[in-house]
Amino acid sequence: MKRCLGLVLLALGGLLSTGCASVAPWERGSLADYTMRADRDPLDDTFREHIFFTREAASGGRGVGGGGCGCN
Amino acid sequence: MSSRVDSIRRTLGAVALLVLLTLSASAAGLKKGDAAPDLATFGLEGHVPAVKGKVVWLDFWASWCGPCAASFPAMDRIYKKYKDRGLVVVGVSVDETTAAMNKFLAKHPVSFPIVRDASQKLVALANIETMPSSVLIDASGRIVALHSGFKGAETEEAVEKEIAALLGGKKP
C-alpha cells in the first residue's frame, strides 16, 4: 500500500513536470519570430476585441504568454 | 493511522527533495571567480582566436535578438579602441543555422571574431539568464564580470570601465 502510494506520487510528479516545458533563453529562436508576437497587429487585435465583445459579450483572454525574444 | 501519515509525509519529502535537487542542478552556470571554459573544447564553428594571457569579452548573441543588434556597434567600438592593448572580443552566436547568423552579420558587420556554438554546449554551460549576455575574463583566465542583457549606453560604459581597469592591471 505504502509502496503503491509512493509510486503513484512519483508518477504524478513526473506527469506534472512534463507540462512545465521550460525554454532556455538561448533556445527562443522560434518564439522570437514575428508571427509569435502577441502584439504584432494592434489594429487587428482591436477589431477582434470589438467583434468578440459585440457578438459574444466576451473580452480579454488574448495574447498567449511565452512568445517573443525574452531578451534583456 | 499515524504510521500511514508518516509514510505519506516521508514520500512527499522525498519528492520535494528530488524537485529541489533538479532545480538546483539546472541553476548551475558560470560565476564570478570561476575559471573560464576552454573555448577550443566546445566544437565552435569559425576561427576561435587565441585568448591565453588576454582580456576576453565573450558575448552570447543571436540573430533573432533585438538588443544583440543594438549591442554590436558598441562592442565593435570598444574592440577597436582596446584591441591593440590586448583585448579580445569573441561573439558567440547561438543561432541554429549558419544562414541566420550570416544574414544578421551582413546587416551588422563587426571586426571582432565571430564563432557559432552549433551544439549550444558552451551557452548551456554558461547557463545565461537572458539574451544577450556577456562574460568578461581577465588575463589569468578568471571570470571577473557577467552582464545580462544590453541596456544601451549604461551597459557599454560599465563594460568599458571594467575592460580599461583590467587592461591597466587593476581589478574592475
PDB file of C-alpha atoms in Angstrom:
ATOM      1  CA  MET A   1       0.000   0.000   0.000  1.00  0.00           C
ATOM      2  CA  LYS A   2       2.791   2.409   1.057  1.00  0.00           C
ATOM      3  CA  ARG A   3       4.943   1.462  -1.920  1.00  0.00           C
ATOM      4  CA  CYS A   4       1.948   1.844  -4.214  1.00  0.00           C
ATOM      5  CA  LEU A   5       1.223   5.301  -2.805  1.00  0.00           C
ATOM      6  CA  GLY A   6       4.874   6.293  -3.248  1.00  0.00           C
ATOM      7  CA  LEU A   7       4.886   5.139  -6.841  1.00  0.00           C
ATOM      8  CA  VAL A   8       1.646   6.973  -7.565  1.00  0.00           C
ATOM      9  CA  LEU A   9       3.056  10.210  -6.127  1.00  0.00           C
ATOM     10  CA  LEU A  10       6.296   9.835  -8.077  1.00  0.00           C
ATOM     11  CA  ALA A  11       4.404   9.136 -11.299  1.00  0.00           C
ATOM     12  CA  LEU A  12       2.153  12.132 -10.645  1.00  0.00           C
ATOM     13  CA  GLY A  13       5.182  14.337 -10.095  1.00  0.00           C
ATOM     14  CA  GLY A  14       6.675  13.110 -13.348  1.00  0.00           C
ATOM     15  CA  LEU A  15       3.454  13.746 -15.273  1.00  0.00           C
ATOM     16  CA  LEU A  16       3.037  17.241 -13.839  1.00  0.00           C
ATOM     17  CA  SER A  17       6.624  18.176 -14.645  1.00  0.00           C
ATOM     18  CA  THR A  18       6.189  17.323 -18.336  1.00  0.00           C
ATOM     19  CA  GLY A  19       3.553  20.030 -18.520  1.00  0.00           C
ATOM     20  CA  CYS A  20       6.097  22.616 -17.499  1.00  0.00           C
ATOM     21  CA  ALA A  21       8.303  22.916 -20.573  1.00  0.00           C
ATOM     22  CA  SER A  22      10.955  25.466 -19.870  1.00  0.00           C
ATOM     23  CA  VAL A  23      12.672  27.142 -22.765  1.00  0.00           C
ATOM     24  CA  ALA A  24      16.212  28.344 -22.159  1.00  0.00           C
ATOM     25  CA  PRO A  25      16.912  31.969 -23.153  1.00  0.00           C
ATOM     26  CA  TRP A  26      19.169  30.816 -25.997  1.00  0.00           C
ATOM     27  CA  GLU A  27      16.510  28.472 -27.391  1.00  0.00           C
ATOM     28  CA  ARG A  28      13.930  31.166 -28.079  1.00  0.00           C
ATOM     29  CA  GLY A  29      14.703  31.499 -31.781  1.00  0.00           C
ATOM     30  CA  SER A  30      11.310  30.165 -32.908  1.00  0.00           C
ATOM     31  CA  LEU A  31       9.434  32.026 -30.180  1.00  0.00           C
ATOM     32  CA  ALA A  32      11.160  35.250 -31.192  1.00  0.00           C
ATOM     33  CA  ASP A  33       9.745  35.026 -34.714  1.00  0.00           C
ATOM     34  CA  TYR A  34       7.480  37.935 -35.643  1.00  0.00           C
ATOM     35  CA  THR A  35       4.472  35.657 -36.066  1.00  0.00           C
ATOM     36  CA  MET A  36       4.801  34.542 -32.436  1.00  0.00           C
ATOM     37  CA  ARG A  37       4.343  38.020 -31.035  1.00  0.00           C
ATOM     38  CA  ALA A  38       1.001  38.611 -29.395  1.00  0.00           C
ATOM     39  CA  ASP A  39       1.179  42.348 -30.197  1.00  0.00           C
ATOM     40  CA  ARG A  40       2.171  42.158 -33.869  1.00  0.00           C
ATOM     41  CA  ASP A  41      -1.037  43.763 -35.182  1.00  0.00           C
ATOM     42  CA  PRO A  42      -2.711  46.142 -32.708  1.00  0.00           C
ATOM     43  CA  LEU A  43      -5.378  47.183 -35.213  1.00  0.00           C
ATOM     44  CA  ASP A  44      -6.376  43.586 -35.864  1.00  0.00           C
ATOM     45  CA  ASP A  45      -6.489  42.950 -32.125  1.00  0.00           C
ATOM     46  CA  THR A  46      -8.797  45.943 -31.682  1.00  0.00           C
ATOM     47  CA  PHE A  47     -11.120  44.688 -34.429  1.00  0.00           C
ATOM     48  CA  ARG A  48     -11.267  41.226 -32.921  1.00  0.00           C
ATOM     49  CA  GLU A  49     -11.866  42.578 -29.402  1.00  0.00           C
ATOM     50  CA  HIS A  50     -14.767  44.611 -30.755  1.00  0.00           C
ATOM     51  CA  ILE A  51     -16.251  41.656 -32.624  1.00  0.00           C
ATOM     52  CA  PHE A  52     -15.983  39.280 -29.706  1.00  0.00           C
ATOM     53  CA  PHE A  53     -17.424  41.830 -27.334  1.00  0.00           C
ATOM     54  CA  THR A  54     -20.382  42.818 -29.510  1.00  0.00           C
ATOM     55  CA  ARG A  55     -21.233  39.293 -30.637  1.00  0.00           C
ATOM     56  CA  GLU A  56     -20.450  37.236 -27.579  1.00  0.00           C
ATOM     57  CA  ALA A  57     -20.025  39.724 -24.752  1.00  0.00           C
ATOM     58  CA  ALA A  58     -16.559  38.249 -24.346  1.00  0.00           C
ATOM     59  CA  SER A  59     -13.415  40.208 -23.697  1.00  0.00           C
ATOM     60  CA  GLY A  60      -9.780  39.615 -22.872  1.00  0.00           C
ATOM     61  CA  GLY A  61      -8.107  36.235 -22.855  1.00  0.00           C
ATOM     62  CA  ARG A  62      -5.976  37.195 -25.844  1.00  0.00           C
ATOM     63  CA  GLY A  63      -2.246  37.063 -26.233  1.00  0.00           C
ATOM     64  CA  VAL A  64      -0.933  33.753 -25.066  1.00  0.00           C
ATOM     65  CA  GLY A  65       2.176  34.282 -23.000  1.00  0.00           C
ATOM     66  CA  GLY A  66       5.508  32.832 -23.933  1.00  0.00           C
ATOM     67  CA  GLY A  67       6.142  34.362 -27.325  1.00  0.00           C
ATOM     68  CA  GLY A  68       8.790  36.901 -28.075  1.00  0.00           C
ATOM     69  CA  CYS A  69      12.527  37.203 -27.714  1.00  0.00           C
ATOM     70  CA  GLY A  70      12.555  37.338 -23.922  1.00  0.00           C
ATOM     71  CA  CYS A  71      15.679  39.467 -24.269  1.00  0.00           C
ATOM     72  CA  ASN A  72      17.133  41.898 -21.738  1.00  0.00           C
TER      73      ASN A  72
ATOM     74  CA  MET B   1      -3.154   5.658  11.103  1.00  0.00           C
ATOM     75  CA  SER B   2      -0.156   7.723  12.268  1.00  0.00           C
ATOM     76  CA  SER B   3       2.257   5.362  10.537  1.00  0.00           C
ATOM     77  CA  ARG B   4       0.335   5.886   7.269  1.00  0.00           C
ATOM     78  CA  VAL B   5       0.527   9.675   7.727  1.00  0.00           C
ATOM     79  CA  ASP B   6       4.253   9.381   8.444  1.00  0.00           C
ATOM     80  CA  SER B   7       4.688   7.289   5.339  1.00  0.00           C
ATOM     81  CA  ILE B   8       2.888   9.882   3.204  1.00  0.00           C
ATOM     82  CA  ARG B   9       5.000  12.659   4.740  1.00  0.00           C
ATOM     83  CA  ARG B  10       8.226  10.781   4.014  1.00  0.00           C
ATOM     84  CA  THR B  11       7.215  10.166   0.418  1.00  0.00           C
ATOM     85  CA  LEU B  12       6.243  13.790  -0.113  1.00  0.00           C
ATOM     86  CA  GLY B  13       9.503  14.869   1.465  1.00  0.00           C
ATOM     87  CA  ALA B  14      11.463  12.645  -0.896  1.00  0.00           C
ATOM     88  CA  VAL B  15       9.601  14.031  -3.923  1.00  0.00           C
ATOM     89  CA  ALA B  16      10.195  17.610  -2.738  1.00  0.00           C
ATOM     90  CA  LEU B  17      13.902  16.905  -2.265  1.00  0.00           C
ATOM     91  CA  LEU B  18      14.106  15.408  -5.744  1.00  0.00           C
ATOM     92  CA  VAL B  19      12.469  18.506  -7.242  1.00  0.00           C
ATOM     93  CA  LEU B  20      14.805  20.825  -5.314  1.00  0.00           C
ATOM     94  CA  LEU B  21      17.885  18.900  -6.402  1.00  0.00           C
ATOM     95  CA  THR B  22      16.753  19.031 -10.029  1.00  0.00           C
ATOM     96  CA  LEU B  23      16.160  22.773  -9.793  1.00  0.00           C
ATOM     97  CA  SER B  24      19.498  23.480  -8.147  1.00  0.00           C
ATOM     98  CA  ALA B  25      21.350  21.395 -10.723  1.00  0.00           C
ATOM     99  CA  SER B  26      19.732  23.323 -13.563  1.00  0.00           C
ATOM    100  CA  ALA B  27      20.679  26.658 -11.940  1.00  0.00           C
ATOM    101  CA  ALA B  28      24.439  25.987 -12.224  1.00  0.00           C
ATOM    102  CA  GLY B  29      26.325  28.221 -14.627  1.00  0.00           C
ATOM    103  CA  LEU B  30      29.396  30.396 -14.877  1.00  0.00           C
ATOM    104  CA  LYS B  31      30.033  32.606 -11.877  1.00  0.00           C
ATOM    105  CA  LYS B  32      32.459  35.376 -10.999  1.00  0.00           C
ATOM    106  CA  GLY B  33      35.754  33.861  -9.943  1.00  0.00           C
ATOM    107  CA  ASP B  34      35.309  30.678 -11.974  1.00  0.00           C
ATOM    108  CA  ALA B  35      37.961  29.588 -14.416  1.00  0.00           C
ATOM    109  CA  ALA B  36      36.855  30.472 -17.917  1.00  0.00           C
ATOM    110  CA  PRO B  37      35.909  27.485 -20.093  1.00  0.00           C
ATOM    111  CA  ASP B  38      38.409  26.425 -22.732  1.00  0.00           C
ATOM    112  CA  LEU B  39      36.752  27.578 -25.964  1.00  0.00           C
ATOM    113  CA  ALA B  40      38.663  25.005 -28.016  1.00  0.00           C
ATOM    114  CA  THR B  41      36.761  22.124 -26.412  1.00  0.00           C
ATOM    115  CA  PHE B  42      33.250  23.103 -27.494  1.00  0.00           C
ATOM    116  CA  GLY B  43      33.449  22.481 -31.222  1.00  0.00           C
ATOM    117  CA  LEU B  44      32.722  26.116 -32.060  1.00  0.00           C
ATOM    118  CA  GLU B  45      32.323  26.839 -35.757  1.00  0.00           C
ATOM    119  CA  GLY B  46      34.584  29.546 -37.077  1.00  0.00           C
ATOM    120  CA  HIS B  47      38.019  30.689 -36.072  1.00  0.00           C
ATOM    121  CA  VAL B  48      38.484  30.730 -32.303  1.00  0.00           C
ATOM    122  CA  PRO B  49      41.115  33.380 -31.543  1.00  0.00           C
ATOM    123  CA  ALA B  50      44.000  32.829 -29.150  1.00  0.00           C
ATOM    124  CA  VAL B  51      42.905  34.056 -25.734  1.00  0.00           C
ATOM    125  CA  LYS B  52      45.651  32.925 -23.378  1.00  0.00           C
ATOM    126  CA  GLY B  53      47.055  35.835 -21.461  1.00  0.00           C
ATOM    127  CA  LYS B  54      44.486  38.249 -22.886  1.00  0.00           C
ATOM    128  CA  VAL B  55      41.477  40.047 -21.511  1.00  0.00           C
ATOM    129  CA  VAL B  56      38.488  38.418 -23.178  1.00  0.00           C
ATOM    130  CA  TRP B  57      34.976  39.702 -23.652  1.00  0.00           C
ATOM    131  CA  LEU B  58      32.816  36.724 -24.555  1.00  0.00           C
ATOM    132  CA  ASP B  59      29.385  37.707 -25.811  1.00  0.00           C
ATOM    133  CA  PHE B  60      26.471  35.351 -26.445  1.00  0.00           C
ATOM    134  CA  TRP B  61      24.148  36.654 -29.135  1.00  0.00           C
ATOM    135  CA  ALA B  62      21.620  35.501 -31.730  1.00  0.00           C
ATOM    136  CA  SER B  63      20.197  36.853 -34.966  1.00  0.00           C
ATOM    137  CA  TRP B  64      16.676  36.964 -33.513  1.00  0.00           C
ATOM    138  CA  CYS B  65      17.696  39.103 -30.563  1.00  0.00           C
ATOM    139  CA  GLY B  66      16.940  42.820 -30.901  1.00  0.00           C
ATOM    140  CA  PRO B  67      19.227  44.048 -28.100  1.00  0.00           C
ATOM    141  CA  CYS B  68      22.034  41.998 -29.682  1.00  0.00           C
ATOM    142  CA  ALA B  69      21.723  44.113 -32.804  1.00  0.00           C
ATOM    143  CA  ALA B  70      21.926  47.222 -30.634  1.00  0.00           C
ATOM    144  CA  SER B  71      24.986  45.915 -28.787  1.00  0.00           C
ATOM    145  CA  PHE B  72      27.098  45.131 -31.843  1.00  0.00           C
ATOM    146  CA  PRO B  73      28.147  48.702 -32.752  1.00  0.00           C
ATOM    147  CA  ALA B  74      29.071  49.330 -29.105  1.00  0.00           C
ATOM    148  CA  MET B  75      31.098  46.156 -28.906  1.00  0.00           C
ATOM    149  CA  ASP B  76      32.853  46.949 -32.167  1.00  0.00           C
ATOM    150  CA  ARG B  77      33.758  50.440 -30.918  1.00  0.00           C
ATOM    151  CA  ILE B  78      35.231  49.051 -27.709  1.00  0.00           C
ATOM    152  CA  TYR B  79      37.065  46.311 -29.576  1.00  0.00           C
ATOM    153  CA  LYS B  80      38.677  48.769 -31.998  1.00  0.00           C
ATOM    154  CA  LYS B  81      39.652  51.047 -29.121  1.00  0.00           C
ATOM    155  CA  TYR B  82      41.303  48.389 -26.965  1.00  0.00           C
ATOM    156  CA  LYS B  83      42.387  45.556 -29.250  1.00  0.00           C
ATOM    157  CA  ASP B  84      45.945  46.862 -29.504  1.00  0.00           C
ATOM    158  CA  ARG B  85      46.157  46.817 -25.728  1.00  0.00           C
ATOM    159  CA  GLY B  86      45.300  43.121 -25.536  1.00  0.00           C
ATOM    160  CA  LEU B  87      41.502  42.943 -25.608  1.00  0.00           C
ATOM    161  CA  VAL B  88      39.932  40.025 -27.434  1.00  0.00           C
ATOM    162  CA  VAL B  89      36.199  40.103 -28.148  1.00  0.00           C
ATOM    163  CA  VAL B  90      34.533  36.879 -29.204  1.00  0.00           C
ATOM    164  CA  GLY B  91      30.933  36.960 -30.390  1.00  0.00           C
ATOM    165  CA  VAL B  92      29.378  33.546 -29.818  1.00  0.00           C
ATOM    166  CA  SER B  93      26.288  33.056 -31.922  1.00  0.00           C
ATOM    167  CA  VAL B  94      23.728  30.591 -30.596  1.00  0.00           C
ATOM    168  CA  ASP B  95      21.785  30.576 -33.869  1.00  0.00           C
ATOM    169  CA  GLU B  96      20.554  27.192 -35.027  1.00  0.00           C
ATOM    170  CA  THR B  97      21.711  27.815 -38.590  1.00  0.00           C
ATOM    171  CA  THR B  98      24.756  29.461 -40.127  1.00  0.00           C
ATOM    172  CA  ALA B  99      22.488  31.128 -42.681  1.00  0.00           C
ATOM    173  CA  ALA B 100      20.606  33.036 -39.958  1.00  0.00           C
ATOM    174  CA  MET B 101      23.868  34.096 -38.367  1.00  0.00           C
ATOM    175  CA  ASN B 102      25.354  35.269 -41.681  1.00  0.00           C
ATOM    176  CA  LYS B 103      22.201  37.192 -42.604  1.00  0.00           C
ATOM    177  CA  PHE B 104      22.478  39.116 -39.333  1.00  0.00           C
ATOM    178  CA  LEU B 105      26.209  39.753 -39.806  1.00  0.00           C
ATOM    179  CA  ALA B 106      25.590  41.108 -43.321  1.00  0.00           C
ATOM    180  CA  LYS B 107      23.369  43.799 -41.734  1.00  0.00           C
ATOM    181  CA  HIS B 108      25.565  44.329 -38.653  1.00  0.00           C
ATOM    182  CA  PRO B 109      29.185  43.830 -39.715  1.00  0.00           C
ATOM    183  CA  VAL B 110      31.806  43.860 -36.986  1.00  0.00           C
ATOM    184  CA  SER B 111      35.557  43.479 -36.881  1.00  0.00           C
ATOM    185  CA  PHE B 112      35.813  41.108 -33.909  1.00  0.00           C
ATOM    186  CA  PRO B 113      35.833  37.313 -34.310  1.00  0.00           C
ATOM    187  CA  ILE B 114      32.504  35.552 -34.549  1.00  0.00           C
ATOM    188  CA  VAL B 115      32.004  31.871 -33.811  1.00  0.00           C
ATOM    189  CA  ARG B 116      28.869  29.737 -33.704  1.00  0.00           C
ATOM    190  CA  ASP B 117      28.046  27.473 -30.801  1.00  0.00           C
ATOM    191  CA  ALA B 118      26.331  24.959 -33.090  1.00  0.00           C
ATOM    192  CA  SER B 119      25.772  22.345 -30.399  1.00  0.00           C
ATOM    193  CA  GLN B 120      24.848  25.052 -27.828  1.00  0.00           C
ATOM    194  CA  LYS B 121      27.078  23.325 -25.276  1.00  0.00           C
ATOM    195  CA  LEU B 122      29.039  26.456 -24.349  1.00  0.00           C
ATOM    196  CA  VAL B 123      25.932  28.573 -23.807  1.00  0.00           C
ATOM    197  CA  ALA B 124      24.324  25.751 -21.801  1.00  0.00           C
ATOM    198  CA  LEU B 125      27.425  25.626 -19.607  1.00  0.00           C
ATOM    199  CA  ALA B 126      27.233  29.378 -19.130  1.00  0.00           C
ATOM    200  CA  ASN B 127      23.521  28.984 -18.384  1.00  0.00           C
ATOM    201  CA  ILE B 128      22.852  32.613 -19.218  1.00  0.00           C
ATOM    202  CA  GLU B 129      19.674  34.192 -17.924  1.00  0.00           C
ATOM    203  CA  THR B 130      18.849  36.338 -20.906  1.00  0.00           C
ATOM    204  CA  MET B 131      19.947  37.300 -24.378  1.00  0.00           C
ATOM    205  CA  PRO B 132      22.408  38.868 -24.929  1.00  0.00           C
ATOM    206  CA  SER B 133      24.768  38.040 -22.096  1.00  0.00           C
ATOM    207  CA  SER B 134      28.479  38.524 -21.829  1.00  0.00           C
ATOM    208  CA  VAL B 135      31.330  37.262 -19.734  1.00  0.00           C
ATOM    209  CA  LEU B 136      34.461  39.269 -19.004  1.00  0.00           C
ATOM    210  CA  ILE B 137      37.604  37.211 -18.439  1.00  0.00           C
ATOM    211  CA  ASP B 138      40.893  38.558 -17.142  1.00  0.00           C
ATOM    212  CA  ALA B 139      44.335  37.721 -18.491  1.00  0.00           C
ATOM    213  CA  SER B 140      44.773  34.883 -16.000  1.00  0.00           C
ATOM    214  CA  GLY B 141      41.653  33.163 -17.325  1.00  0.00           C
ATOM    215  CA  ARG B 142      39.313  34.022 -14.428  1.00  0.00           C
ATOM    216  CA  ILE B 143      35.806  35.346 -14.895  1.00  0.00           C
ATOM    217  CA  VAL B 144      35.639  38.814 -13.396  1.00  0.00           C
ATOM    218  CA  ALA B 145      32.228  40.025 -14.523  1.00  0.00           C
ATOM    219  CA  LEU B 146      28.994  38.825 -16.075  1.00  0.00           C
ATOM    220  CA  HIS B 147      26.495  41.064 -17.821  1.00  0.00           C
ATOM    221  CA  SER B 148      22.921  40.053 -18.523  1.00  0.00           C
ATOM    222  CA  GLY B 149      21.182  41.955 -21.270  1.00  0.00           C
ATOM    223  CA  PHE B 150      22.266  45.070 -23.114  1.00  0.00           C
ATOM    224  CA  LYS B 151      20.771  48.319 -21.913  1.00  0.00           C
ATOM    225  CA  GLY B 152      22.481  50.732 -24.274  1.00  0.00           C
ATOM    226  CA  ALA B 153      24.964  53.303 -23.024  1.00  0.00           C
ATOM    227  CA  GLU B 154      24.634  52.079 -19.425  1.00  0.00           C
ATOM    228  CA  THR B 155      25.972  48.630 -20.276  1.00  0.00           C
ATOM    229  CA  GLU B 156      28.536  49.980 -22.738  1.00  0.00           C
ATOM    230  CA  GLU B 157      30.028  52.337 -20.159  1.00  0.00           C
ATOM    231  CA  ALA B 158      30.074  49.710 -17.425  1.00  0.00           C
ATOM    232  CA  VAL B 159      31.833  47.138 -19.583  1.00  0.00           C
ATOM    233  CA  GLU B 160      34.297  49.668 -20.998  1.00  0.00           C
ATOM    234  CA  LYS B 161      35.212  50.755 -17.484  1.00  0.00           C
ATOM    235  CA  GLU B 162      35.841  47.149 -16.472  1.00  0.00           C
ATOM    236  CA  ILE B 163      37.897  46.440 -19.589  1.00  0.00           C
ATOM    237  CA  ALA B 164      40.010  49.562 -19.090  1.00  0.00           C
ATOM    238  CA  ALA B 165      40.651  48.548 -15.489  1.00  0.00           C
ATOM    239  CA  LEU B 166      41.672  45.032 -16.472  1.00  0.00           C
ATOM    240  CA  LEU B 167      43.960  46.231 -19.228  1.00  0.00           C
ATOM    241  CA  GLY B 168      45.501  48.652 -16.773  1.00  0.00           C
ATOM    242  CA  GLY B 169      46.300  45.785 -14.438  1.00  0.00           C
ATOM    243  CA  LYS B 170      43.631  46.679 -11.911  1.00  0.00           C
ATOM    244  CA  LYS B 171      40.608  44.738 -10.683  1.00  0.00           C
ATOM    245  CA  PRO B 172      37.308  46.130 -12.053  1.00  0.00           C
TER     246      PRO B 172
END
